[in-house]
Amino acid sequence: MMAVIKFLQVLIMPFRVLLTLLYLALPSIVLAAGTITGVIKDKGGATVDTVVYIEDIAGEFAPPKEHLVMDQKNLTFTPHVMPILIGTTVNFINSDDVLNNIFTPSWAGRKFNLGTYPKGIVRSFTFDRLGEVVILCNIHPEMEAYIFVLSNPFFAVTDKTGKFTISGVPSGKYTLKTWHERLKPQTKQISVKENSTTVVDFELIR
Ligand SMILES: [Cu+2]
C-alpha cells in the first residue's frame, strides 16, 4: 500500500511543480498589460465627462458585485455621466428634501420608470442591454444624466482637465472610441504594449 502511495506521489510531483510555477508566474501574466491615457478637448478646451472606451475586446467580463450609486442632490444627478459594464446594478438615491423621479424615455428600444420617491429611499436597476441611457426626472426637467452601458470594463471618463486613463489593458490592437452628450463620437486605432503607456489625444467637434 505504502509503495503505491509513494509511486502516486512521484507521479504527481511534476504536476505540483508545474502548478507552483504557474502560480508564481501569475503576477507577471496579470502585469502583462498596458495603459491608455490622453487628453480630450474641443475648441472650447477640456471636455469633462467624455467617455473613452475600447470598442471590442475578447473575453468574458463579470459585472461588479457591488452596486454603483447615482445620487440626486440639489436637483442634480451625480455623477452626470456614468459608464458601466453590462450587467451592472446602479442604486438610485434621493438625497433631496423634495421628491425626485427616475425614468428614461428610450434605451435600446425600452423604457423604464423607477417611480417618484422621497429622501432616504434607494431603488436599484440592473442594466442588461448596451447603449446610451438618458436618465431624467419627470418633476424637474433640468435634471439629466447619462449612463453608458458597455461590453467590456476598459473604459474611463474624462476629469475636469479632459484627462482619462484606462489601465490593465491586455496588449493588442484596438479601436478606441469616444462618447460625449453633445460632441460627435471619434474613433482611433491604437496599439497597446505590455508594461507601457499608449498616449491618445482627441479633438472633438460638434
Ligand atoms: Cu427631480
mmCIF file of C-alpha atoms and ligand atoms in Angstrom:
data_model
loop_
_atom_site.group_PDB
_atom_site.id
_atom_site.type_symbol
_atom_site.label_atom_id
_atom_site.label_comp_id
_atom_site.label_asym_id
_atom_site.label_seq_id
_atom_site.Cartn_x
_atom_site.Cartn_y
_atom_site.Cartn_z
ATOM 1 C CA MET A 1 0.000 0.000 0.000
ATOM 2 C CA MET A 2 2.738 2.461 1.036
ATOM 3 C CA ALA A 3 4.593 1.653 -2.138
ATOM 4 C CA VAL A 4 1.543 2.527 -4.211
ATOM 5 C CA ILE A 5 1.138 5.885 -2.407
ATOM 6 C CA LYS A 6 4.851 6.637 -2.871
ATOM 7 C CA PHE A 7 4.527 5.770 -6.541
ATOM 8 C CA LEU A 8 1.490 8.053 -6.926
ATOM 9 C CA GLN A 9 3.294 10.883 -5.127
ATOM 10 C CA VAL A 10 6.225 10.584 -7.505
ATOM 11 C CA LEU A 11 3.786 10.541 -10.411
ATOM 12 C CA ILE A 12 2.019 13.708 -9.198
ATOM 13 C CA MET A 13 5.238 15.602 -8.404
ATOM 14 C CA PRO A 14 5.812 17.104 -11.868
ATOM 15 C CA PHE A 15 2.246 18.462 -11.889
ATOM 16 C CA ARG A 16 2.746 20.063 -8.485
ATOM 17 C CA VAL A 17 5.926 21.702 -9.719
ATOM 18 C CA LEU A 18 4.076 22.890 -12.817
ATOM 19 C CA LEU A 19 1.226 24.297 -10.706
ATOM 20 C CA THR A 20 3.676 26.105 -8.421
ATOM 21 C CA LEU A 21 5.448 27.590 -11.437
ATOM 22 C CA LEU A 22 2.115 28.713 -12.899
ATOM 23 C CA TYR A 23 1.158 30.272 -9.580
ATOM 24 C CA LEU A 24 4.485 32.123 -9.412
ATOM 25 C CA ALA A 25 4.061 33.295 -12.999
ATOM 26 C CA LEU A 26 0.532 34.646 -12.402
ATOM 27 C CA PRO A 27 1.514 38.155 -11.257
ATOM 28 C CA SER A 28 3.593 38.667 -14.395
ATOM 29 C CA ILE A 29 0.712 37.403 -16.553
ATOM 30 C CA VAL A 30 -1.592 39.915 -14.883
ATOM 31 C CA LEU A 31 1.051 42.627 -15.263
ATOM 32 C CA ALA A 32 1.410 41.882 -18.975
ATOM 33 C CA ALA A 33 -0.914 44.768 -19.646
ATOM 34 C CA GLY A 34 -0.620 48.371 -20.699
ATOM 35 C CA THR A 35 -2.195 51.727 -20.031
ATOM 36 C CA ILE A 36 -4.028 54.093 -22.358
ATOM 37 C CA THR A 37 -4.045 57.740 -21.391
ATOM 38 C CA GLY A 38 -4.701 61.072 -23.042
ATOM 39 C CA VAL A 39 -6.466 64.408 -23.025
ATOM 40 C CA ILE A 40 -9.735 65.186 -24.792
ATOM 41 C CA LYS A 41 -10.544 68.693 -25.917
ATOM 42 C CA ASP A 42 -12.891 70.569 -28.143
ATOM 43 C CA LYS A 43 -12.398 74.107 -29.399
ATOM 44 C CA GLY A 44 -13.551 75.431 -26.026
ATOM 45 C CA GLY A 45 -10.918 73.487 -24.078
ATOM 46 C CA ALA A 46 -11.046 70.358 -21.960
ATOM 47 C CA THR A 47 -14.166 68.225 -22.383
ATOM 48 C CA VAL A 48 -15.186 66.914 -18.985
ATOM 49 C CA ASP A 49 -17.461 63.848 -18.845
ATOM 50 C CA THR A 50 -16.330 62.320 -22.135
ATOM 51 C CA VAL A 51 -16.461 58.522 -22.095
ATOM 52 C CA VAL A 52 -13.481 56.775 -23.721
ATOM 53 C CA TYR A 53 -13.772 53.045 -24.338
ATOM 54 C CA ILE A 54 -12.353 50.088 -26.229
ATOM 55 C CA GLU A 55 -14.988 49.029 -28.712
ATOM 56 C CA ASP A 56 -14.251 45.310 -28.857
ATOM 57 C CA ILE A 57 -12.036 43.098 -26.763
ATOM 58 C CA ALA A 58 -12.100 39.328 -26.418
ATOM 59 C CA GLY A 59 -13.109 37.856 -23.082
ATOM 60 C CA GLU A 60 -15.918 37.362 -20.605
ATOM 61 C CA PHE A 61 -16.290 40.196 -18.135
ATOM 62 C CA ALA A 62 -18.307 39.738 -14.965
ATOM 63 C CA PRO A 63 -20.082 42.881 -13.771
ATOM 64 C CA PRO A 64 -19.046 44.234 -10.363
ATOM 65 C CA LYS A 65 -20.878 42.598 -7.444
ATOM 66 C CA GLU A 66 -21.026 45.919 -5.664
ATOM 67 C CA HIS A 67 -23.722 48.296 -6.833
ATOM 68 C CA LEU A 68 -22.739 51.682 -8.226
ATOM 69 C CA VAL A 69 -24.532 54.780 -6.983
ATOM 70 C CA MET A 70 -26.223 57.648 -8.773
ATOM 71 C CA ASP A 71 -27.293 60.326 -6.319
ATOM 72 C CA GLN A 72 -29.859 63.086 -6.691
ATOM 73 C CA LYS A 73 -28.788 66.096 -4.690
ATOM 74 C CA ASN A 74 -29.648 69.783 -5.160
ATOM 75 C CA LEU A 75 -31.768 68.708 -8.139
ATOM 76 C CA THR A 76 -28.690 67.320 -9.891
ATOM 77 C CA PHE A 77 -27.809 63.757 -10.794
ATOM 78 C CA THR A 78 -24.300 62.837 -9.613
ATOM 79 C CA PRO A 79 -22.323 61.670 -11.486
ATOM 80 C CA HIS A 80 -23.578 63.378 -14.623
ATOM 81 C CA VAL A 81 -22.016 60.728 -16.887
ATOM 82 C CA MET A 82 -21.522 57.154 -15.716
ATOM 83 C CA PRO A 83 -20.038 54.466 -17.988
ATOM 84 C CA ILE A 84 -20.762 50.955 -16.704
ATOM 85 C CA LEU A 85 -20.139 47.353 -17.704
ATOM 86 C CA ILE A 86 -23.223 45.494 -18.941
ATOM 87 C CA GLY A 87 -24.953 43.694 -16.064
ATOM 88 C CA THR A 88 -24.004 46.350 -13.510
ATOM 89 C CA THR A 89 -26.643 47.346 -10.959
ATOM 90 C CA VAL A 90 -26.999 51.022 -10.084
ATOM 91 C CA ASN A 91 -28.606 52.251 -6.852
ATOM 92 C CA PHE A 92 -30.537 55.467 -7.393
ATOM 93 C CA ILE A 93 -30.613 57.562 -4.229
ATOM 94 C CA ASN A 94 -32.658 60.655 -3.467
ATOM 95 C CA SER A 95 -30.712 62.995 -1.144
ATOM 96 C CA ASP A 96 -33.038 65.967 -1.675
ATOM 97 C CA ASP A 97 -35.771 67.109 0.718
ATOM 98 C CA VAL A 98 -38.176 67.062 -2.219
ATOM 99 C CA LEU A 99 -39.477 64.184 -4.322
ATOM 100 C CA ASN A 100 -37.419 63.132 -7.321
ATOM 101 C CA ASN A 101 -38.215 60.709 -10.098
ATOM 102 C CA ILE A 102 -36.069 58.458 -12.290
ATOM 103 C CA PHE A 103 -37.047 57.474 -15.796
ATOM 104 C CA THR A 104 -35.690 57.019 -19.285
ATOM 105 C CA PRO A 105 -37.788 57.629 -22.393
ATOM 106 C CA SER A 106 -35.747 55.297 -24.585
ATOM 107 C CA TRP A 107 -32.858 52.918 -24.245
ATOM 108 C CA ALA A 108 -32.278 50.121 -26.772
ATOM 109 C CA GLY A 109 -35.984 50.158 -27.588
ATOM 110 C CA ARG A 110 -37.095 50.102 -23.992
ATOM 111 C CA LYS A 111 -38.278 52.480 -21.276
ATOM 112 C CA PHE A 112 -38.150 52.339 -17.518
ATOM 113 C CA ASN A 113 -39.512 54.405 -14.683
ATOM 114 C CA LEU A 114 -38.332 53.726 -11.144
ATOM 115 C CA GLY A 115 -41.047 55.996 -9.810
ATOM 116 C CA THR A 116 -41.113 59.127 -7.674
ATOM 117 C CA TYR A 117 -39.728 58.852 -4.174
ATOM 118 C CA PRO A 118 -38.548 60.887 -1.182
ATOM 119 C CA LYS A 119 -35.219 61.232 0.598
ATOM 120 C CA GLY A 120 -33.781 58.074 2.082
ATOM 121 C CA ILE A 121 -35.265 55.659 -0.450
ATOM 122 C CA VAL A 122 -32.948 53.674 -2.724
ATOM 123 C CA ARG A 123 -34.156 51.934 -5.861
ATOM 124 C CA SER A 124 -31.943 49.698 -7.963
ATOM 125 C CA PHE A 125 -31.822 48.865 -11.623
ATOM 126 C CA THR A 126 -29.657 46.342 -13.481
ATOM 127 C CA PHE A 127 -28.523 47.498 -16.912
ATOM 128 C CA ASP A 128 -28.619 44.382 -19.084
ATOM 129 C CA ARG A 129 -28.501 45.991 -22.536
ATOM 130 C CA LEU A 130 -25.797 48.005 -24.256
ATOM 131 C CA GLY A 131 -26.083 51.639 -25.182
ATOM 132 C CA GLU A 132 -26.652 55.187 -24.062
ATOM 133 C CA VAL A 133 -29.332 55.706 -21.419
ATOM 134 C CA VAL A 134 -30.520 59.226 -20.713
ATOM 135 C CA ILE A 135 -31.672 59.479 -17.100
ATOM 136 C CA LEU A 136 -34.377 62.062 -16.424
ATOM 137 C CA CYS A 137 -36.640 63.238 -13.608
ATOM 138 C CA ASN A 138 -40.237 63.954 -14.629
ATOM 139 C CA ILE A 139 -40.636 66.579 -11.883
ATOM 140 C CA HIS A 140 -37.562 68.689 -12.698
ATOM 141 C CA PRO A 141 -36.967 68.950 -16.463
ATOM 142 C CA GLU A 142 -33.475 70.407 -15.900
ATOM 143 C CA MET A 143 -32.306 67.167 -14.275
ATOM 144 C CA GLU A 144 -30.396 64.984 -16.721
ATOM 145 C CA ALA A 145 -27.674 62.348 -16.593
ATOM 146 C CA TYR A 146 -26.270 59.649 -18.838
ATOM 147 C CA ILE A 147 -25.470 56.023 -18.173
ATOM 148 C CA PHE A 148 -23.458 54.438 -20.954
ATOM 149 C CA VAL A 149 -23.613 50.621 -20.911
ATOM 150 C CA LEU A 150 -20.512 48.975 -22.383
ATOM 151 C CA SER A 151 -19.499 45.411 -23.265
ATOM 152 C CA ASN A 152 -16.116 45.401 -21.503
ATOM 153 C CA PRO A 153 -14.548 47.086 -18.463
ATOM 154 C CA PHE A 154 -11.903 49.006 -20.427
ATOM 155 C CA PHE A 155 -13.371 52.488 -20.254
ATOM 156 C CA ALA A 156 -12.834 55.782 -18.479
ATOM 157 C CA VAL A 157 -14.457 59.177 -18.208
ATOM 158 C CA THR A 158 -12.521 62.430 -18.531
ATOM 159 C CA ASP A 159 -11.943 64.617 -15.487
ATOM 160 C CA LYS A 160 -12.243 68.406 -15.461
ATOM 161 C CA THR A 161 -8.876 68.734 -17.219
ATOM 162 C CA GLY A 162 -10.072 66.426 -20.017
ATOM 163 C CA LYS A 163 -7.714 63.665 -18.922
ATOM 164 C CA PHE A 164 -8.531 59.959 -18.935
ATOM 165 C CA THR A 165 -6.624 56.782 -18.031
ATOM 166 C CA ILE A 166 -7.566 53.184 -18.808
ATOM 167 C CA SER A 167 -5.228 50.729 -17.109
ATOM 168 C CA GLY A 168 -4.791 46.955 -17.092
ATOM 169 C CA VAL A 169 -5.434 46.679 -20.839
ATOM 170 C CA PRO A 170 -4.136 43.415 -22.371
ATOM 171 C CA SER A 171 -1.621 44.071 -25.130
ATOM 172 C CA GLY A 172 -3.140 44.180 -28.601
ATOM 173 C CA LYS A 173 -4.614 46.370 -31.317
ATOM 174 C CA TYR A 174 -7.911 48.048 -30.549
ATOM 175 C CA THR A 175 -10.452 50.580 -31.681
ATOM 176 C CA LEU A 176 -10.722 53.355 -29.101
ATOM 177 C CA LYS A 177 -13.924 55.391 -29.197
ATOM 178 C CA THR A 178 -15.281 58.497 -27.536
ATOM 179 C CA TRP A 179 -18.785 59.398 -26.464
ATOM 180 C CA HIS A 180 -19.951 62.824 -25.362
ATOM 181 C CA GLU A 181 -23.503 64.036 -24.875
ATOM 182 C CA ARG A 182 -23.128 66.955 -27.328
ATOM 183 C CA LEU A 183 -19.996 66.190 -29.382
ATOM 184 C CA LYS A 184 -19.568 63.784 -32.296
ATOM 185 C CA PRO A 185 -18.014 60.417 -31.437
ATOM 186 C CA GLN A 186 -14.489 59.776 -32.686
ATOM 187 C CA THR A 187 -12.571 56.577 -33.317
ATOM 188 C CA LYS A 188 -8.847 55.846 -33.265
ATOM 189 C CA GLN A 189 -6.937 52.654 -33.993
ATOM 190 C CA ILE A 190 -4.454 52.084 -31.213
ATOM 191 C CA SER A 191 -1.872 49.569 -30.141
ATOM 192 C CA VAL A 192 -1.263 48.653 -26.504
ATOM 193 C CA LYS A 193 2.001 47.058 -25.416
ATOM 194 C CA GLU A 194 2.609 45.369 -22.101
ATOM 195 C CA ASN A 195 4.103 47.482 -19.334
ATOM 196 C CA SER A 196 3.922 50.621 -21.428
ATOM 197 C CA THR A 197 1.627 53.593 -21.878
ATOM 198 C CA THR A 198 -0.128 54.493 -25.111
ATOM 199 C CA VAL A 199 -0.951 58.196 -25.343
ATOM 200 C CA VAL A 200 -4.057 59.041 -27.369
ATOM 201 C CA ASP A 201 -5.438 62.582 -27.522
ATOM 202 C CA PHE A 202 -8.700 63.586 -29.173
ATOM 203 C CA GLU A 203 -10.020 66.880 -30.510
ATOM 204 C CA LEU A 204 -13.796 66.595 -30.664
ATOM 205 C CA ILE A 205 -16.210 68.618 -32.752
ATOM 206 C CA ARG A 206 -19.935 69.171 -32.633
HETATM 207 CU CU CU B 1 -36.040 65.779 -9.716
#
